Tab-separated table of C-alpha atoms and ligand atoms in Angstrom:
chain	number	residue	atom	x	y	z
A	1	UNK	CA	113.081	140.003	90.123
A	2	UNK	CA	113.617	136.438	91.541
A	3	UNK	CA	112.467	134.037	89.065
A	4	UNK	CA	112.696	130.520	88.503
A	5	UNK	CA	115.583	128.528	86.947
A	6	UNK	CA	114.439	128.038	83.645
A	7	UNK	CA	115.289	124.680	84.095
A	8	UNK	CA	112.953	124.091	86.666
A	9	UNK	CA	110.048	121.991	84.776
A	10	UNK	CA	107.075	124.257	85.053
A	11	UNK	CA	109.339	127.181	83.982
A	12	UNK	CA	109.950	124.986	80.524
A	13	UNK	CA	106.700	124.531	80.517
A	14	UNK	CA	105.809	128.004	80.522
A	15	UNK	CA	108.378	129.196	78.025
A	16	UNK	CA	107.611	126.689	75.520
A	17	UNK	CA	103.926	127.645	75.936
A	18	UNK	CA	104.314	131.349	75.699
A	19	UNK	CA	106.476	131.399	72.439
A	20	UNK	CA	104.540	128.244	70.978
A	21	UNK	CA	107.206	126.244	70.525
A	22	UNK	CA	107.521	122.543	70.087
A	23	UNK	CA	110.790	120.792	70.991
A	24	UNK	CA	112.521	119.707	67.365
A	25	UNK	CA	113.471	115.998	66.893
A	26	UNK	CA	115.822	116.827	63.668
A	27	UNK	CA	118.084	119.462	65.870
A	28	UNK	CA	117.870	117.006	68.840
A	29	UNK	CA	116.076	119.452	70.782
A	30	UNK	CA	115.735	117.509	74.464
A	31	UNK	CA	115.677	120.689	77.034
A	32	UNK	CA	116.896	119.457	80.686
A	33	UNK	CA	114.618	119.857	83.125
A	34	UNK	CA	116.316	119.410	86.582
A	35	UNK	CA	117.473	122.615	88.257
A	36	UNK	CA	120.621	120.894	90.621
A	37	UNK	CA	122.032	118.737	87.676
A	38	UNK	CA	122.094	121.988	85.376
A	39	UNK	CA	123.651	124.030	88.269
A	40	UNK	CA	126.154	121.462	88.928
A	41	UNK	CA	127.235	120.963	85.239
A	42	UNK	CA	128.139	124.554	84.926
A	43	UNK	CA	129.670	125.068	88.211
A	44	UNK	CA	131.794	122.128	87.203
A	45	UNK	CA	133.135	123.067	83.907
A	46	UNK	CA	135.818	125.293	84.535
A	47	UNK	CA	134.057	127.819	83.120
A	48	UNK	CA	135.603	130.573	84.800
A	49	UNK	CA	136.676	132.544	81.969
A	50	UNK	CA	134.697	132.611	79.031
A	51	UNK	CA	132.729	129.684	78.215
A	52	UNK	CA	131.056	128.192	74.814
A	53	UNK	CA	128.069	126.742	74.855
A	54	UNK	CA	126.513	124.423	72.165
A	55	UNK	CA	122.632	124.777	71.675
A	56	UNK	CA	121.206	126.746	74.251
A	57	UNK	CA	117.802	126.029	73.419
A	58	UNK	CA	116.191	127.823	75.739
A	59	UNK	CA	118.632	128.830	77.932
A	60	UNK	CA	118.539	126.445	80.841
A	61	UNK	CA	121.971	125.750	81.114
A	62	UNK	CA	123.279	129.073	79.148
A	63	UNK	CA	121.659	130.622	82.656
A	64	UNK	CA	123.701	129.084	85.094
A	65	UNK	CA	126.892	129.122	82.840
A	66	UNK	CA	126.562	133.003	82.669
A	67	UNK	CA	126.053	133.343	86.576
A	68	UNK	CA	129.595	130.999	86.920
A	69	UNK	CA	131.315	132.921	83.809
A	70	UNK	CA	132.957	135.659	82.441
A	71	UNK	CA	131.599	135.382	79.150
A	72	UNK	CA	128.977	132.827	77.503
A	73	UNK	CA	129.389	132.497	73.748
A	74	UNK	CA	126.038	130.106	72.350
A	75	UNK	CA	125.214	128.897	69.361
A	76	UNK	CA	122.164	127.854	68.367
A	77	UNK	CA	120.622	126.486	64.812
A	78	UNK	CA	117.685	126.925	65.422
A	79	UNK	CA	116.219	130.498	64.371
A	80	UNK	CA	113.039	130.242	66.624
A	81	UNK	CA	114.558	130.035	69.496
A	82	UNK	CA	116.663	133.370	69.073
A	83	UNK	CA	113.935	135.701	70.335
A	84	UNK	CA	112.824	133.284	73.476
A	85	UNK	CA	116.709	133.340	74.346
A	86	UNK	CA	117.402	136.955	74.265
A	87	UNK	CA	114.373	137.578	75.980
A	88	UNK	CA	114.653	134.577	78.631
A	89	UNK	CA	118.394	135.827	79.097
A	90	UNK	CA	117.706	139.559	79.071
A	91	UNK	CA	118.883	140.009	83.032
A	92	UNK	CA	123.083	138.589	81.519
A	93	UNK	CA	124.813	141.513	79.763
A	94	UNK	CA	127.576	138.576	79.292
A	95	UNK	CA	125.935	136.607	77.213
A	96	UNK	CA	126.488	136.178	73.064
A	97	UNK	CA	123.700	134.491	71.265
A	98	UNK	CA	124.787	133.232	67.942
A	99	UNK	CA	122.531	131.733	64.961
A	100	UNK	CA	124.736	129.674	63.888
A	101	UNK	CA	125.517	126.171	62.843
A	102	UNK	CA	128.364	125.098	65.066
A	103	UNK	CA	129.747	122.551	62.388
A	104	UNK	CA	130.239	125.983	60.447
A	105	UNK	CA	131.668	128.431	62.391
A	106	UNK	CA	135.109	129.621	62.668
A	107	UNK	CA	135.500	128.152	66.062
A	108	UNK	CA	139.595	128.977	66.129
A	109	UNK	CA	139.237	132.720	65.380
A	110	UNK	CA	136.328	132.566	68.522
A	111	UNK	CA	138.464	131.004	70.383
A	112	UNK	CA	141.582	133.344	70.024
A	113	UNK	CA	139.649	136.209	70.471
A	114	UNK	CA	137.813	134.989	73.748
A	115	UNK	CA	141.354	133.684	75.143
A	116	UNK	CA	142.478	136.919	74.435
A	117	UNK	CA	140.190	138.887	76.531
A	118	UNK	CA	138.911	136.529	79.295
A	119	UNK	CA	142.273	134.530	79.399
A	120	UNK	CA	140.678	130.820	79.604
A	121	UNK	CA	138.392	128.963	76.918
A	122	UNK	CA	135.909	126.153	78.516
A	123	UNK	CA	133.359	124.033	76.402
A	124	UNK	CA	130.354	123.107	78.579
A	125	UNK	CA	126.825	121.980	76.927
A	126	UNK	CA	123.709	119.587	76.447
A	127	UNK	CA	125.347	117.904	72.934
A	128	UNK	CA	122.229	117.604	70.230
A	129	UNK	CA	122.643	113.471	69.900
A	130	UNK	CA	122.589	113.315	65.970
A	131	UNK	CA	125.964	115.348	66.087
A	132	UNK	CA	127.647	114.723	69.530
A	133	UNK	CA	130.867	113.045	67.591
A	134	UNK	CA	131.834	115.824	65.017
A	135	UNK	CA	131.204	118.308	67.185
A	136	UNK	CA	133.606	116.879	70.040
A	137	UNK	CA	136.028	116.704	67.062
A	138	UNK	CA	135.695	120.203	66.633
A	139	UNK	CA	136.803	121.346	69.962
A	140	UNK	CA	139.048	118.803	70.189
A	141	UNK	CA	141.158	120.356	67.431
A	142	UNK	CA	141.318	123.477	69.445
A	143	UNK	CA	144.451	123.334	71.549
A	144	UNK	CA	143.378	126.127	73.659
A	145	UNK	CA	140.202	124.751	74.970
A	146	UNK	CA	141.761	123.004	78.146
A	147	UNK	CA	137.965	121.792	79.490
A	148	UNK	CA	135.364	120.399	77.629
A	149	UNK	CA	131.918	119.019	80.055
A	150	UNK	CA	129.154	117.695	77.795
A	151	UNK	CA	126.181	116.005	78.290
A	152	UNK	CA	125.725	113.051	75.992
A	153	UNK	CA	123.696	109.865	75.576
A	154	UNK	CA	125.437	107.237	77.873
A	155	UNK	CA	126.579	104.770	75.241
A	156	UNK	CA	128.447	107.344	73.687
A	157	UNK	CA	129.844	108.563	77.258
A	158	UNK	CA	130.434	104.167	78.093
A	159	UNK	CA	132.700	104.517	74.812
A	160	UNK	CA	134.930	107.599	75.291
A	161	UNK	CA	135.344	106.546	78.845
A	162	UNK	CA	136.179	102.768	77.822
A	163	UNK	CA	139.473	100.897	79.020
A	164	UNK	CA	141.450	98.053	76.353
A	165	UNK	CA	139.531	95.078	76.676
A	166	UNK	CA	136.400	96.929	77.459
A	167	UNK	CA	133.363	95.571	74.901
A	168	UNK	CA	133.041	99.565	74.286
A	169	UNK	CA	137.099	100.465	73.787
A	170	UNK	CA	137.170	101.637	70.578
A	171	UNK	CA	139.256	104.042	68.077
A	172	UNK	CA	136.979	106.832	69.595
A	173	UNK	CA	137.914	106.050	73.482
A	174	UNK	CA	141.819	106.293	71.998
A	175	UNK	CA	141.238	109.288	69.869
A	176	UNK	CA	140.064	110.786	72.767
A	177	UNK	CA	142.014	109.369	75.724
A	178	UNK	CA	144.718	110.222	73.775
A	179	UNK	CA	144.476	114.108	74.036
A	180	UNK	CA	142.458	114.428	77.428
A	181	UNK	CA	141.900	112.633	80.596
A	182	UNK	CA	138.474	111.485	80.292
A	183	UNK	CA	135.943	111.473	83.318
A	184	UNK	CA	132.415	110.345	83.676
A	185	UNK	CA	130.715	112.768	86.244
A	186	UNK	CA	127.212	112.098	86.221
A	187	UNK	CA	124.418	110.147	84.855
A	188	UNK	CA	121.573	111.866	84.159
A	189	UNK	CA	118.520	109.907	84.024
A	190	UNK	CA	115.807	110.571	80.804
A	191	UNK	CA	113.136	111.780	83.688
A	192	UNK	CA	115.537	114.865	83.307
A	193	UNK	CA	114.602	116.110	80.223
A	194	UNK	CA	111.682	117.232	78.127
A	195	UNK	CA	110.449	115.587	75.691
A	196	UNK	CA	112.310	112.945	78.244
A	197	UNK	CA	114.431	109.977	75.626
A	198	UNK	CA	114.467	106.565	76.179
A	199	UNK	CA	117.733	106.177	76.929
A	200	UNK	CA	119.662	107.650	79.690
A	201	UNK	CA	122.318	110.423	79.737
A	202	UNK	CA	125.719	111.221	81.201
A	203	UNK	CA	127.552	114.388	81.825
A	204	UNK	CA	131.652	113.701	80.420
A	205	UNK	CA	134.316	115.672	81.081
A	206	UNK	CA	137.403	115.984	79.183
A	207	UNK	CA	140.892	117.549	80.510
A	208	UNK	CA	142.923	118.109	78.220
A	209	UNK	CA	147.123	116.414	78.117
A	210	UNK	CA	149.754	118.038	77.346
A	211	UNK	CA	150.630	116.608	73.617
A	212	UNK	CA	153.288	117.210	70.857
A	213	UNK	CA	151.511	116.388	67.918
A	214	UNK	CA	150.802	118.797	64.910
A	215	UNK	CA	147.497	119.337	63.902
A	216	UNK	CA	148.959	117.439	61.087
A	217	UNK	CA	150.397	114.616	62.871
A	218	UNK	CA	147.488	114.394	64.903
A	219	UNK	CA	145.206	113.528	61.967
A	220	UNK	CA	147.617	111.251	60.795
A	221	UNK	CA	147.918	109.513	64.192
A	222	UNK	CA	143.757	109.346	64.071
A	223	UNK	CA	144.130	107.964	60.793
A	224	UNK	CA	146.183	104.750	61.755
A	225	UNK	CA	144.000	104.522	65.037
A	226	UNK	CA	141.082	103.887	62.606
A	227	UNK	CA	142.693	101.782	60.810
A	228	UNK	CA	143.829	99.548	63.290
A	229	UNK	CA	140.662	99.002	64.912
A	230	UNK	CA	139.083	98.531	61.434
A	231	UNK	CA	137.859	95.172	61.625
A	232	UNK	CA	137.045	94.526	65.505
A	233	UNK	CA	137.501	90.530	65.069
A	234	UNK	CA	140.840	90.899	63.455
A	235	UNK	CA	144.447	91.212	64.445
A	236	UNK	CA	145.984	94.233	64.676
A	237	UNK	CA	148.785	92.873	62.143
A	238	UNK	CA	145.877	91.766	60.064
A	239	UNK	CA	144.463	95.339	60.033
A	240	UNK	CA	148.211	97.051	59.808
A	241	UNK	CA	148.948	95.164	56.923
A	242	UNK	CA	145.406	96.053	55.186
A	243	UNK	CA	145.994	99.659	56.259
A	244	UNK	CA	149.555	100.252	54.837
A	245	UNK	CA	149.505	97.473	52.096
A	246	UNK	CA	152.576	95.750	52.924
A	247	UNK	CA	152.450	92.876	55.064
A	248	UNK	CA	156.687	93.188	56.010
A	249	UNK	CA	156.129	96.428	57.053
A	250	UNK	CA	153.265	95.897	59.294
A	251	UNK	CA	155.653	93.094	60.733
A	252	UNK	CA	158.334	94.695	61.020
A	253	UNK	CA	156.921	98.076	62.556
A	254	UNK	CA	154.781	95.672	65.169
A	255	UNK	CA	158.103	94.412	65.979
A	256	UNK	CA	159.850	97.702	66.302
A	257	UNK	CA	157.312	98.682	68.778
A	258	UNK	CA	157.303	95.687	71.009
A	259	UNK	CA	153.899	94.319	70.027
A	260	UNK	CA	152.229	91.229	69.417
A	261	UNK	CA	150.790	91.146	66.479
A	262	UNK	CA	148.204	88.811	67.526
A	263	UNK	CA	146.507	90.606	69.353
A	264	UNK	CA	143.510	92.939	68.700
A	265	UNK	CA	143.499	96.507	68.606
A	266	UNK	CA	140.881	96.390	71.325
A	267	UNK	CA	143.939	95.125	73.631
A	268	UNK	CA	146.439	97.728	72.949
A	269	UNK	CA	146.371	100.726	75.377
A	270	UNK	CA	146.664	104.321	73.918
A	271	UNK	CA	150.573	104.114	74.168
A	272	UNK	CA	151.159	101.024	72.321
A	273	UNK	CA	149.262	102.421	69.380
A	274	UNK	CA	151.252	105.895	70.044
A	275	UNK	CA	154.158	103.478	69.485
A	276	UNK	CA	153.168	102.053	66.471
A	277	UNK	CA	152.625	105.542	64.805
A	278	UNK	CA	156.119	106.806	66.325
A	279	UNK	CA	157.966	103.800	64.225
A	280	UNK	CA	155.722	104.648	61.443
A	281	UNK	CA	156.611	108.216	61.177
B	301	SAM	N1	121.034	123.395	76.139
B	301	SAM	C1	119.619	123.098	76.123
B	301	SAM	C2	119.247	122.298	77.347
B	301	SAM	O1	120.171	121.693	77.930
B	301	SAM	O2	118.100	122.251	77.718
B	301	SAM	C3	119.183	122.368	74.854
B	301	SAM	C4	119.974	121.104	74.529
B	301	SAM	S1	119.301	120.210	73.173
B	301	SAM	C5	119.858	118.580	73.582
B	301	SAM	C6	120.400	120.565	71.802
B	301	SAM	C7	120.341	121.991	71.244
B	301	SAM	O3	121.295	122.089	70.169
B	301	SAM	C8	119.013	122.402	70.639
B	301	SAM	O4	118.683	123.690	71.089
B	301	SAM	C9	119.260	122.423	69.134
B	301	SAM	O5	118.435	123.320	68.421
B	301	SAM	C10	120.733	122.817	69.090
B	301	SAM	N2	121.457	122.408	67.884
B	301	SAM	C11	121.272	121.293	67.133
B	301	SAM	N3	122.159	121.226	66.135
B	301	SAM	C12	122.955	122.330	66.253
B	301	SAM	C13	124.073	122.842	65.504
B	301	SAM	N4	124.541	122.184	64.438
B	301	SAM	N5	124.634	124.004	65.889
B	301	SAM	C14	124.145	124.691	66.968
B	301	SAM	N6	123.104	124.252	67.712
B	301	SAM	C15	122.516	123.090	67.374
């Protein structure tokens, strides 16, 4: 049968009719209503072996991902949308609907089992807003996810996209530039969805670098990233000193590294602060 892209904005409408459903403010339940940008987010993802997808909903984007994918893992929260999905989806035989909290799954032993069988791991979803940080954090700990394409509100994409000296550059744009190349590909405006926001989105996609840190190291890199940019309007020897409670050492590591301690860590580019860890360690 030829249906409609779920997607498609009387085809929402329909679903959420049929199964009396309501869309969820506390889950961040904003279902995307525009056929093309769906279509293009998936065929843009790299989500040509298996794919994981984080809150279907109602399977808009779950749809095209399965028609560009080996395999579509998804996990939902929310248990009343479970039967709507597997019914919505019933045409896919490759598609895995999980009830599941994403913040509490065991998202490595997934991920080596999907690698294992479908040979690539891509990220690609509609991010619920109230949780778009940790659950980029997540995947970003997962070393084999090479791809990550999200949709998320645009101030948070304006931030992980931000350049030093940008107004948005911030420890998260150097977290994350750190371990991917970071592109904006679209902005999707809040027509797009239903219940539409207020506030416009944009589809982010991350590549991920080749890097030599540890898990470990890696946390403790993030660490002194934080710390540096902890107090905006100071220097970053004012907020080395605070963070390793020695003011000679924040000197003398600054100096190591080839930096001027007076200025902010707003101005330092991802490899300066790389630097400063590196004489650290
Ligand atoms: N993918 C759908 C779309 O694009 O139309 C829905 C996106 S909606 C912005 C976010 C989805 O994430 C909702 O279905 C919501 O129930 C789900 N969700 C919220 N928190 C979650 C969590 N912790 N784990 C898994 N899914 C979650």
């Amino acid at each position: 049968m030829n249906r409609r892209s779920i997607s498609t904005p009387s085809r929402t409408k329909e679903i959420l009719e049929q199964y009396g459903l309501r869309a969820k403010k506390n889950f961040g339940q904003n279902f995307l209503v525009d056929p093309q940008i769906v279509e293009r987010c998936a065929q843009m993802s790299h989500c040509e072996g298996a794919v994981i997808e984080i809150g279907p909903g109602i399977g808009g984007l779950t749809e095209q991902l399965a028609k560009n994918s080996k395999h579509v893992t998804a996990y939902e929260i929310d248990e009343n949308l479970i039967p709507v999905l597997k019914d919505v989806l019933s045409d896919y035989d490759n598609v895995e609907i999980l009830l599941q909290d994403f913040m509490e799954c065991d998202l490595d032993q997934k991920v080596k089992e999907l690698e294992e069988t479908y040979g690539s791991v891509a990220v690609c979803a509609n991010l619920p807003y109230y949780i778009t940080t940790p659950v980029l954090f997540r995947v970003f700990e997962c070393p084999s996810i090479s791809y990550i394409t999200v949709m998320v509100q645009k101030e948070v994409g304006d931030r992980f996209a931000a350049k030093p000296s940008d107004p948005e550059y911030s420890a998260l744009s150097a977290e994350g530039q750190y371990l991917f190349d970071v592109k904006k590909l679209f902005t999707v405006p809040g027509r797009s969805f239903n219940p539409s926001p207020n506030v416009d989105s944009v589809i982010i996609q991350f590549s991920r670098k080749d890097t030599s840190l540890s898990k470990e190291d890696l946390k403790a890199f993030f660490d002194l990233v934080r710390g540096c940019f902890k107090q905006r309007r100071k220097t970053i020897y004012n907020n080395l000193r605070e963070y390793l409670q020695d003011a000679d050492r924040a000197k003398e590591v600054l100096e190591k590294a080839g930096i001027d301690g007076s200025q902010r860590a707003q101005q330092l580019s991802v490899d300066n602060l790389r630097k400063i860890y590196e004489e650290l360690a």
